[in-house]
XYZ file of C-alpha atoms in Angstrom:
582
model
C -11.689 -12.355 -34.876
C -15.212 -11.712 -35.577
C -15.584 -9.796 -32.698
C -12.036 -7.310 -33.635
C -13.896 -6.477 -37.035
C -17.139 -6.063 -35.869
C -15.441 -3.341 -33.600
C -12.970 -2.523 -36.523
C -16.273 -1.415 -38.465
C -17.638 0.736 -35.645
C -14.873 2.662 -35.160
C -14.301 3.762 -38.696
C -18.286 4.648 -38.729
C -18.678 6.487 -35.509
C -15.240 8.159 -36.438
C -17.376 9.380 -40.022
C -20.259 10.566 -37.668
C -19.867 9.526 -34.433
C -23.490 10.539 -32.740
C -25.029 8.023 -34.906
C -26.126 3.912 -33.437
C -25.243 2.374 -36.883
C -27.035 -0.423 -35.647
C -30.303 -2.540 -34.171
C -28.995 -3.264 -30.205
C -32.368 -5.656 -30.264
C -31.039 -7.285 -33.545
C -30.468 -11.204 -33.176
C -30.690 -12.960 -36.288
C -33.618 -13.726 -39.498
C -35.321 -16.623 -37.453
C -35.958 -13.793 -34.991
C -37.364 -11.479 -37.460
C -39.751 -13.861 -38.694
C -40.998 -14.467 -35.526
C -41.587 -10.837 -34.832
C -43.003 -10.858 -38.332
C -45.798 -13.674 -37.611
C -47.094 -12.017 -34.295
C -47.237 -8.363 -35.579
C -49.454 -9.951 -38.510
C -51.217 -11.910 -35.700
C -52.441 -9.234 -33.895
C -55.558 -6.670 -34.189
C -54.891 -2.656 -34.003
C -56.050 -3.022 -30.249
C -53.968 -5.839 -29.262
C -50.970 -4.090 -30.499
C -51.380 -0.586 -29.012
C -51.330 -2.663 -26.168
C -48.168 -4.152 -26.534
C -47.280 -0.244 -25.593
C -47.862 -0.705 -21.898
C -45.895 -2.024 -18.726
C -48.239 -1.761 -15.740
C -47.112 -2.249 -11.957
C -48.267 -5.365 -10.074
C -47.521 -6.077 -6.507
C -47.289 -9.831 -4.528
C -48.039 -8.418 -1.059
C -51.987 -6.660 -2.380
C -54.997 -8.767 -2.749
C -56.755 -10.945 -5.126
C -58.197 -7.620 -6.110
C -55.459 -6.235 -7.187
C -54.409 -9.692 -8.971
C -58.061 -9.903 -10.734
C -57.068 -6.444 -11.868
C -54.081 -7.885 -13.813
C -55.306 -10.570 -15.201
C -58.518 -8.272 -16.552
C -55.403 -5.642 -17.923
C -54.132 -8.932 -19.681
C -57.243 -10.667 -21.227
C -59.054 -7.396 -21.621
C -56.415 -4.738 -22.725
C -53.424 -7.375 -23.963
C -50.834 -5.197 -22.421
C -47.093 -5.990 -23.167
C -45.946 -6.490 -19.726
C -45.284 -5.804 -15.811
C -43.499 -4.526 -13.380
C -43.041 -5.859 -10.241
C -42.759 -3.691 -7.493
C -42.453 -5.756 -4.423
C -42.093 -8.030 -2.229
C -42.238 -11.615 -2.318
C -39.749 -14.090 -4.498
C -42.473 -17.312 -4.135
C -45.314 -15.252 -5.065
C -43.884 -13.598 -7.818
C -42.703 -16.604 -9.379
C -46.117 -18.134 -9.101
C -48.019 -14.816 -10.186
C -45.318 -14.700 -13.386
C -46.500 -18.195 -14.410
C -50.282 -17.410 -14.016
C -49.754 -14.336 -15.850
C -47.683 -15.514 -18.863
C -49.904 -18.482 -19.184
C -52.997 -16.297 -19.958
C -51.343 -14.033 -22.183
C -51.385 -14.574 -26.107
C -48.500 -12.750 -26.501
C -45.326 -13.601 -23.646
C -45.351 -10.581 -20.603
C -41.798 -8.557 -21.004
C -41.179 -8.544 -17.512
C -39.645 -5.803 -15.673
C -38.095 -4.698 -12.264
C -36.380 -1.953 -10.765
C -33.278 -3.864 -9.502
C -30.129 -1.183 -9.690
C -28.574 -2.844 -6.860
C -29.798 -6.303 -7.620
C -33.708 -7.898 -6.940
C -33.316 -6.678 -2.862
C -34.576 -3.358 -4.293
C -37.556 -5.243 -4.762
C -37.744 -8.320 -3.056
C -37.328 -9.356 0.845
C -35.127 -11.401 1.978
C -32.748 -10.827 -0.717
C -28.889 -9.720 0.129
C -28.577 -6.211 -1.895
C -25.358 -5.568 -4.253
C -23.609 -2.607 -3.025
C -25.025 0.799 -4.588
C -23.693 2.362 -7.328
C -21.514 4.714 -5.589
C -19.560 1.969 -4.308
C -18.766 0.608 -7.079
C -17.928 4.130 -9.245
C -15.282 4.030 -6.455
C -13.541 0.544 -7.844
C -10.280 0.893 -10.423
C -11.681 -2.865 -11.681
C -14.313 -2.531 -14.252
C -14.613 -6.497 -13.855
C -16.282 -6.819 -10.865
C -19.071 -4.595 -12.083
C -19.420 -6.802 -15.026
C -19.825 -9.372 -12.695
C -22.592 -7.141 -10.708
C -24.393 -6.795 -13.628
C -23.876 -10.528 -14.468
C -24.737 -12.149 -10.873
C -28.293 -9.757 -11.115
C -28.921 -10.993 -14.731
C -28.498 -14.764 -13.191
C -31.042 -13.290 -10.548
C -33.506 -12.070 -12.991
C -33.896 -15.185 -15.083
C -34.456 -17.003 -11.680
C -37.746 -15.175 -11.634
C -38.351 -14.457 -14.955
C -37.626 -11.134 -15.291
C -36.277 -10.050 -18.780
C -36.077 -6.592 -18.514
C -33.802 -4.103 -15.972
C -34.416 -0.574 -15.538
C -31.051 -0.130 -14.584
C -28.519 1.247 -14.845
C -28.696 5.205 -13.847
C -25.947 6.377 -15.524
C -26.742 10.335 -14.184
C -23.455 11.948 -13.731
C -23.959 13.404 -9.917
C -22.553 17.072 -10.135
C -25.107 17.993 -7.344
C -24.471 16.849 -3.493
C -28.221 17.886 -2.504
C -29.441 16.162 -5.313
C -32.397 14.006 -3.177
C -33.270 11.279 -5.535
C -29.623 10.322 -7.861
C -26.708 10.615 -5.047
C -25.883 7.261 -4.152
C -27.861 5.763 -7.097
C -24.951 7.757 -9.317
C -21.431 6.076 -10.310
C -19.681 9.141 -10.166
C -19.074 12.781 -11.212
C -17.011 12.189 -14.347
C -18.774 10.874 -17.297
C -16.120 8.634 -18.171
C -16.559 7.038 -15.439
C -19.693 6.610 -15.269
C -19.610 5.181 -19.596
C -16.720 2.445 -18.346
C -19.378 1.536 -14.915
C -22.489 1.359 -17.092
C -21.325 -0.237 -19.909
C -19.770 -2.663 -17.494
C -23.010 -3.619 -16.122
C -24.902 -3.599 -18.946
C -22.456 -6.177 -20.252
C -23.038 -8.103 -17.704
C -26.608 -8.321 -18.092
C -26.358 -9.014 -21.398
C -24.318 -11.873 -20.778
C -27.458 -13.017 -19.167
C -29.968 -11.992 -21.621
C -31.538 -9.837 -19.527
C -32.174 -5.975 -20.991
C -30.969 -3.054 -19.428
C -32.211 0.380 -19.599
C -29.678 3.703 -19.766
C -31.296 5.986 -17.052
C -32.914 8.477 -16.434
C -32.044 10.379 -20.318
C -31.111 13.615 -20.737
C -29.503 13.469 -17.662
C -30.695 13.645 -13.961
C -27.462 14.400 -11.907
C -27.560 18.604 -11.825
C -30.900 18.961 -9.577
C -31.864 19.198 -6.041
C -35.348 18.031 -6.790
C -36.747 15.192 -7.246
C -39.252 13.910 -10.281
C -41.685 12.319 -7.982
C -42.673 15.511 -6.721
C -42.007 17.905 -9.045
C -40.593 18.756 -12.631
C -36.825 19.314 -12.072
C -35.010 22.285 -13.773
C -32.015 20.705 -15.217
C -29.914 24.694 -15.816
C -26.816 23.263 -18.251
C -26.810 24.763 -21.554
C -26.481 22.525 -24.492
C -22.553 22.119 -24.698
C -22.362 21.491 -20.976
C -25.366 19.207 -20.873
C -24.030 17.135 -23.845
C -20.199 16.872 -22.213
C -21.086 16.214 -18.658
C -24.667 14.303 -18.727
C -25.718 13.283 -21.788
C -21.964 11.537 -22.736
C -22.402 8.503 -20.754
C -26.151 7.508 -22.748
C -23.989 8.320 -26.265
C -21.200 5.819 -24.997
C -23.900 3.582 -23.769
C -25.573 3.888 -27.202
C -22.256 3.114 -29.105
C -21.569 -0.176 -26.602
C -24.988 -1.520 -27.554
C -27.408 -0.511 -24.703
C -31.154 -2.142 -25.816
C -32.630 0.562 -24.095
C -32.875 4.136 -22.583
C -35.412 5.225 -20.209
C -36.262 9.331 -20.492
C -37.255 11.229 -16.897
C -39.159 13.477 -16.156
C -37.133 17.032 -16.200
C -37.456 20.358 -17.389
C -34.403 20.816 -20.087
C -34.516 24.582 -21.478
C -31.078 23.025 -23.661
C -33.649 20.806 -25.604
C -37.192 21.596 -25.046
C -37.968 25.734 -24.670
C -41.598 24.889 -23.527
C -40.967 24.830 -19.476
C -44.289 22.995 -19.459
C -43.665 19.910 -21.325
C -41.104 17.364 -19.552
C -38.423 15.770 -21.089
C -40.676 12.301 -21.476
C -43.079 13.569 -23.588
C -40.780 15.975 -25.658
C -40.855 15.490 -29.422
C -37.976 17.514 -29.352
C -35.901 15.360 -27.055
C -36.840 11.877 -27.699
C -37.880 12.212 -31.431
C -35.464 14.911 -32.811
C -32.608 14.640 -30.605
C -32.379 11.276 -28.809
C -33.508 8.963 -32.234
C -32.655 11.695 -34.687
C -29.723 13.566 -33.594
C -27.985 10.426 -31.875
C -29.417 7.673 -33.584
C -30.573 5.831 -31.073
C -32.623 3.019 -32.462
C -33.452 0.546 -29.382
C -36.181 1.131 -27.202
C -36.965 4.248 -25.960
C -39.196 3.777 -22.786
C -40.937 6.396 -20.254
C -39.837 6.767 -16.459
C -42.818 5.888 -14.330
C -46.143 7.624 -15.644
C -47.736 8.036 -11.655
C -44.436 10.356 -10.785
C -46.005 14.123 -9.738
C -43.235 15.181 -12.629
C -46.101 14.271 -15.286
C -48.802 13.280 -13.014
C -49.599 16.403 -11.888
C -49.479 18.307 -15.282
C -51.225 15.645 -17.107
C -54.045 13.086 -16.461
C -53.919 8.898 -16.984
C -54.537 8.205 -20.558
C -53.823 12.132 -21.597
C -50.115 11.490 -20.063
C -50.017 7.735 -21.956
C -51.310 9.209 -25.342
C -48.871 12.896 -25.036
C -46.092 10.086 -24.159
C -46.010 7.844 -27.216
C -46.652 10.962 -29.344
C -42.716 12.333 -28.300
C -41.559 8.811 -29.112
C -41.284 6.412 -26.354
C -41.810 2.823 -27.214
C -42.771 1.875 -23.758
C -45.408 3.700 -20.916
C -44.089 2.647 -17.900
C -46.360 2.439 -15.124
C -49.595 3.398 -16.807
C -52.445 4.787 -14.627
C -55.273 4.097 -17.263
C -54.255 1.661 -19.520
C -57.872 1.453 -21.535
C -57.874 5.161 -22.179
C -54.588 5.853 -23.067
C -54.852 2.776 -25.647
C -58.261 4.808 -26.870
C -56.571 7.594 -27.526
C -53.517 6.090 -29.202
C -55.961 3.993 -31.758
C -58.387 7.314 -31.902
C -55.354 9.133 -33.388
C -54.180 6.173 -35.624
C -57.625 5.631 -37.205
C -57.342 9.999 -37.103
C -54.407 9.233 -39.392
C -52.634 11.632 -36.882
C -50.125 8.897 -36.059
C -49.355 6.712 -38.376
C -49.617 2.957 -38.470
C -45.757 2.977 -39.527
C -44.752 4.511 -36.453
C -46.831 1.961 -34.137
C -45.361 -1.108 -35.823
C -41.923 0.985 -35.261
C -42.441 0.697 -31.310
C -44.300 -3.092 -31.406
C -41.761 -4.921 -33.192
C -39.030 -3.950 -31.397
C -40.674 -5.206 -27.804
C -41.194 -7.927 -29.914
C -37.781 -8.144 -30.837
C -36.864 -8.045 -27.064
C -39.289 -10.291 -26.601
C -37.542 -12.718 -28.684
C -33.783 -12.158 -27.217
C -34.799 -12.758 -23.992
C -36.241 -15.767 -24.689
C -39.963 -15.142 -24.125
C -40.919 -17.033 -27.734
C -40.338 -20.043 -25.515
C -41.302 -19.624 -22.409
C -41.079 -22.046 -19.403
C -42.712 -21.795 -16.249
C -40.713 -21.074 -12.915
C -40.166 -23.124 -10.178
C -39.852 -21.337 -6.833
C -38.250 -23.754 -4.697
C -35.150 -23.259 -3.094
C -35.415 -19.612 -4.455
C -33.984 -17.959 -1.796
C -30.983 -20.098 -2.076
C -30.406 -19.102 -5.285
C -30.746 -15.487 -4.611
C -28.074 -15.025 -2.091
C -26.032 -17.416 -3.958
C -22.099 -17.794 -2.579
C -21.181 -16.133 -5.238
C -23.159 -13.151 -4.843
C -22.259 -12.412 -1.486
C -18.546 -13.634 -1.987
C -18.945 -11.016 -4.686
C -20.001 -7.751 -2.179
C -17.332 -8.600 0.116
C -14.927 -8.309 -2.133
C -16.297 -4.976 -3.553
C -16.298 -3.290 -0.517
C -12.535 -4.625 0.330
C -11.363 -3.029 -3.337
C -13.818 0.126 -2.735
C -12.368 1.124 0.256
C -11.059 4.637 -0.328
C -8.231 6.089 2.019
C -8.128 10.457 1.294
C -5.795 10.623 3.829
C -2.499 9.478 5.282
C -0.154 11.585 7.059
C 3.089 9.956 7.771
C 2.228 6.634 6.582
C -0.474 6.439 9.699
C -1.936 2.860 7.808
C -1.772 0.599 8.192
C -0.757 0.227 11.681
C 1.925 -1.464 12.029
C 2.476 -1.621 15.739
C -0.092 -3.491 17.200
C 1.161 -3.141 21.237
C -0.309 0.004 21.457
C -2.906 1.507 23.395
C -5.546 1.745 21.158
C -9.330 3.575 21.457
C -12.419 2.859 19.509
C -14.587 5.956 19.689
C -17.726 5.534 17.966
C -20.041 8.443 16.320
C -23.506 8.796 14.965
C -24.867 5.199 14.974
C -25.098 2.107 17.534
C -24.380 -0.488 14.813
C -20.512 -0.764 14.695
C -20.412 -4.024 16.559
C -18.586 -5.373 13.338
C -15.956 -2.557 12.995
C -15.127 -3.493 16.422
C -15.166 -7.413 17.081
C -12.703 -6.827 13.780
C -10.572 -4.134 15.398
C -9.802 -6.355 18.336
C -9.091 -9.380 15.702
C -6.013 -7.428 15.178
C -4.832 -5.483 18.398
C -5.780 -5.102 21.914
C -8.305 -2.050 20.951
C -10.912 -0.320 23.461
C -14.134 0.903 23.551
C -14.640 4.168 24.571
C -17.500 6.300 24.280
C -16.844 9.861 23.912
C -20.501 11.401 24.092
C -19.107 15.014 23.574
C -16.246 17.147 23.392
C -15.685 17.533 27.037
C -15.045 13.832 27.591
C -12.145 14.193 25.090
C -9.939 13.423 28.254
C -10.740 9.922 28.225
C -8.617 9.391 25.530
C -5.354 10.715 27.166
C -3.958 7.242 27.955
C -4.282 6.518 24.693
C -1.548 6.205 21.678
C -4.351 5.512 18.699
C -7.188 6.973 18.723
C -9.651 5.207 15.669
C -13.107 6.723 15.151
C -15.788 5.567 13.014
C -19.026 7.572 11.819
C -21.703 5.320 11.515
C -25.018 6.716 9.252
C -27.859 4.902 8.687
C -27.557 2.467 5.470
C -31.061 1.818 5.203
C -32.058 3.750 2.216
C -29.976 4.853 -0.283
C -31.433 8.494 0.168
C -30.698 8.745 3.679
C -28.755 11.826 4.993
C -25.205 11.400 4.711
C -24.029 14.752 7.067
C -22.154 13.724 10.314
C -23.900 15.729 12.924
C -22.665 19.397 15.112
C -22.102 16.713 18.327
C -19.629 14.327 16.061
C -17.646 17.496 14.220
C -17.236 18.640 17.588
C -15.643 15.136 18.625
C -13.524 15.062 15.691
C -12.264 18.542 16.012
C -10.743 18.018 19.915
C -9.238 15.088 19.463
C -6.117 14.870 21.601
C -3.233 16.682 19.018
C -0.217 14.259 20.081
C -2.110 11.178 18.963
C -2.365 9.236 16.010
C -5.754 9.729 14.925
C -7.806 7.570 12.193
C -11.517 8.343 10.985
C -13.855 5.311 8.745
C -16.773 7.280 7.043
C -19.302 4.942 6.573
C -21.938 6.915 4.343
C -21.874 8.950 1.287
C -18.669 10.041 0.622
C -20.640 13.850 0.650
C -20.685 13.419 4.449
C -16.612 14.744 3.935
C -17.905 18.173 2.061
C -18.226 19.991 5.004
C -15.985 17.994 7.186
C -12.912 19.779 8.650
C -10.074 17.097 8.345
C -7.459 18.675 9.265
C -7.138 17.193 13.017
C -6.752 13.694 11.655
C -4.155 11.733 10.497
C -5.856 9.665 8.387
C -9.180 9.103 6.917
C -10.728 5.633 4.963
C -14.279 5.763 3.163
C -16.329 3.194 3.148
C -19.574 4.541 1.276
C -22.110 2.229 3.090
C -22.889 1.057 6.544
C -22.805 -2.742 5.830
C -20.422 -5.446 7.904
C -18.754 -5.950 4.884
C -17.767 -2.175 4.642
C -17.063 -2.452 8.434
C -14.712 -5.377 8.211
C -12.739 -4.005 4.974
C -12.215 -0.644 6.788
C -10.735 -2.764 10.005
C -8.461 -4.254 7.482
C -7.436 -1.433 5.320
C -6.167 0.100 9.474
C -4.193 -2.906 9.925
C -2.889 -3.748 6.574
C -4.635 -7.067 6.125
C -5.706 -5.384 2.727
C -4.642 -2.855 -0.236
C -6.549 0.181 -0.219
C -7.336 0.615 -3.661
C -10.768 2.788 -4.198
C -10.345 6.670 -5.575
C -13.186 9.009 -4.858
C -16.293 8.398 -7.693
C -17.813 12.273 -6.903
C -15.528 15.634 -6.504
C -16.786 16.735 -2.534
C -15.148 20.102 -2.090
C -12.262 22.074 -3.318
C -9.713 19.521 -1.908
C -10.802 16.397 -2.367
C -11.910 15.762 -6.013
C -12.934 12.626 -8.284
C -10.211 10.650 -8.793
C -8.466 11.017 -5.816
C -7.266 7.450 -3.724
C -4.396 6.746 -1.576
C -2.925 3.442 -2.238
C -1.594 1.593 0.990
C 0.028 -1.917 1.190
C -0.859 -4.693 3.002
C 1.574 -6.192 5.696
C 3.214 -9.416 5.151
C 4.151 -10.558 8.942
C 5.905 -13.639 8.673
C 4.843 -16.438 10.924
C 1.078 -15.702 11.504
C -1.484 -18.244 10.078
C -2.912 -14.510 8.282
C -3.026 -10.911 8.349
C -6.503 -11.582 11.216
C -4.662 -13.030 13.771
C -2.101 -10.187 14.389
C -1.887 -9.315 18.069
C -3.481 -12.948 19.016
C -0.243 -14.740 19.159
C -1.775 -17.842 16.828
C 1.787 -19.307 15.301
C 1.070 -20.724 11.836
C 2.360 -24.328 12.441
């Protein structure tokens, strides 16, 4: 009940002005208050300035580096870290040391969109976002969001940066793409707000990224400053809705990039991150936004190269930001901040503005009672079942079919001759040990269009393109060589194509030669085996398209096909192996 008029209230006030957060998202209660209250008064001007900065520390660099941290800490009483990478054991132990030295508790931070494998080895990675824009249940990215808070606390990470909630208009954009949940901002709000509940459920923070909006470039902000071209009406429909329905669901925080945005800042020389204009005027002012407002990495060439460490910190904090992610010179940024506060050029209202609500995070997270990590087993608890019961069934209910002329899937008859021609990649050993789980299907490797003829004898012809899934920014085009393939297929068969890539790699795909077509979005064995089962109607195909591609296929877009109930098999796996279910 409590909950219904809580949301009762926020309706009626974001109905009277609806760009306005009409409340604290780092608000928990008056013991917390009090506690923020008794360190702010606790600490000197220098030890709070310092609360501004989140500096990167590594597990696989030196004691160097480490001494380096620990000097940042004692010396400089920064507010926290982010680990970069890449060991789970070390980190753990390096958080205790850390947090044991520091007066006031570390906020703790990671990039972990797709779970702590974007950090850590040895860690089984959620699927990327794309995957799951392409899923009709919002629940299981809740429980995404939820399984990576549950990984967070087991290291003692409080704090997210995730997730990106960029609206990908832009197939060549290098550095969003995959990272993206879709080209419809609705979309993208119901994804992001999923996940950030789930977090939440885990008191871990998440961070809206990368604000205003980083899905209409082809650049990317760790090389360069990327124009972002939408006027103001566009930019605030397409990119900048998802942060405002991100701000209204109760997001703690919003991370700013570094872009060029002519809409909101005129001066092509001053990024988006350290824009009064934007972060000040617009993002806290104009929509209200009153959680933390924290910097995309200060070493990316977007800033780095226009500004230097401590000039970049000081120019940051200035626009507004809370946080300085990242910092390159923690001691001279923090001189310049307290230079300009003792100036009287910033005022000491505005600094206890940003402390005390890191200390407020501080305090929801649970960092007012901290309590040192124990690293055994670790691993374990990582790649939990759950987790990785969890992917599998993502990929099964993300599986996307664009395609299916005369009810080609599933396949129902499984007596056929059937050919498994592979393209692009070696790695489809999965796809086809799963294939064969069903029907009596070959190998056959069709290295160019003149071997087409191998195929004649053939009644099915099933072809999977197999990119590489190691990054998510790797290319996603299918190659001259595989077009070729696809394009003289034999005409009187019945011919199937699995994408397993971006679903991009179908923008300048010529599908008209194929009968049907399933998308898988990664290269992983789950992907491989949901695809095999999708074919044979073990599984519903249920995904729709996250990202318009071309003028035919557009967001939205899904084929739903019905599984097979055969009557007398032990399940849908053993079709075609004659095991009886006794």
């Amino acid at each position: 009940m409590k909950r219904l008029l809580k949301g009762i209230i926020l309706t009626i006030i974001l109905t009277i002005n609806p760009k306005a957060q009409t409340f604290d998202p780092l608000y928990k209660d008056s013991i917390q208050l009090k506690w923020v209250d008794e360190k702010y008064n606790s600490m000197t001007l220098e030890e709070r300035v310092g609360q501004l900065f989140i500096v990167a520390a590594y597990t696989n660099k030196d004691s160097i580096h480490e001494n380096d941290i620990l000097k940042l800490i004692q010396q400089e009483k920064i507010g926290g870290l982010i680990f970069m990478q890449d060991q789970a054991v070390k980190q753990i132990e390096l958080t205790n040391k850390f947090q044991s030295i520091s007066k006031i508790p570390l906020l703790i931070g990671v990039d972990g969109e797709w779970g702590l494998a974007m950090r850590l080895k040895n860690v089984e990675r959620f699927p990327w976002n794309m995957t799951l824009g392409a899923l009709r249940d919002n629940e299981l990215v809740y429980r995404v969001g939820k399984q990576i808070g549950i990984q967070a606390n087991r290291v003692g990470i409080q704090f997210n940066f995730a997730p990106s909630v960029d609206v990908n208009v832009n197939p060549n954009n290098p550095i969003i793409g995959n990272r993206s949940f879709g080209s419809n901002p609705d979309r993208v709000a119901e994804k992001g707000i999923a996940y950030m509940n789930g977090m939440k459920s885990q008191n871990v923070l998440s961070s809206a990224k990368h604000f205003p909006g980083h899905g209409n470039t082809d650049q990317d902000s760790h090389k360069v400053l990327p124009l972002i071209p939408d006027n103001k009406q566009d930019l605030e429909k397409y990119h900048i809705a998802p942060f405002k329905k991100m701000i209204a669901a109760g997001v703690q925080s919003v991370m700013v990039a570094h872009l060029n945005v002519p809409a909101l800042e005129p001066d092509p020389k001053t990024p988006s991150t350290l824009s009064k204009k934007i972060i000040t005027d617009y993002l806290k002012g104009e929509l209200g936004f009153r959680g933390i407002v924290i910097t995309d990495a200060l070493n990316m060439d977007g800033v780095a190269k226009m500004f230097a460490p401590g000039e970049v910190d000081y120019r940051a904090f200035v626009a507004g930001n809370d946080i300085l992610l990242f910092s390159q010179n923690v001691k001279l940024g923090k001189q310049k901040i307290i230079e300009a506060i003792n100036k009287g050029e910033i005022s000491e209202v505005r600094l206890e503005e940003s402390v005390k609500k890191i200390l407020k995070a501080k305090y929801i997270t649970g960092l007012n009672d901290f309590k040192p990590l124990n690293p055994t087993n670790v691993f374990d608890d990582l790649n939990s079942p759950e987790n990785l019961a969890l992917t599998t069934k993502i990929f099964e209910k993300a599986t996307t079919v664009v395609k299916n002329n005369d009810k080609t899937l599933p396949i129902k008859k499984v007596n056929q001759k059937i050919a498994f021609v592979p393209l692009e990649q070696t790695d489809y050993d999965q796809f086809l040990t799963h294939l064969q789980k069903y029907a009596n299907v070959e190998l056959v490797n069709v290295k160019d269009p003149s071997q087409i003829n191998l195929l004649n004898e053939y009644d099915v012809v099933i072809t999977g393109a197999f990119l590489s899934n190691e990054t998510v920014y790797k290319p996603y085009k299918l190659s001259t060589n595989s077009k070729a393939i696809l394009s003289a297929l034999p005409k009187d068969k019945k011919k199937i194509l699995s994408l397993f890539t971006s679903p991009y790699g179908l923008k300048d795909l010529d599908l008209s030669n194929l009968d049907a077509v399933t998308v898988q979005y990664q290269n992983t064995k789950d992907a491989q085996t949901a695809a095999t089962q999708v074919i044979f109607g073990a599984i519903d195909s249920e995904g729709t398209l996250p990202v318009d591609i071309n003028a035919n296929l557009k967001e939205g877009q899904g084929i739903v096909t019905k599984h097979i109930k055969r009557l007398g098999f032990t399940a849908p796996e053993n079709v075609g192996l004659g095991k009886k279910n006794f």
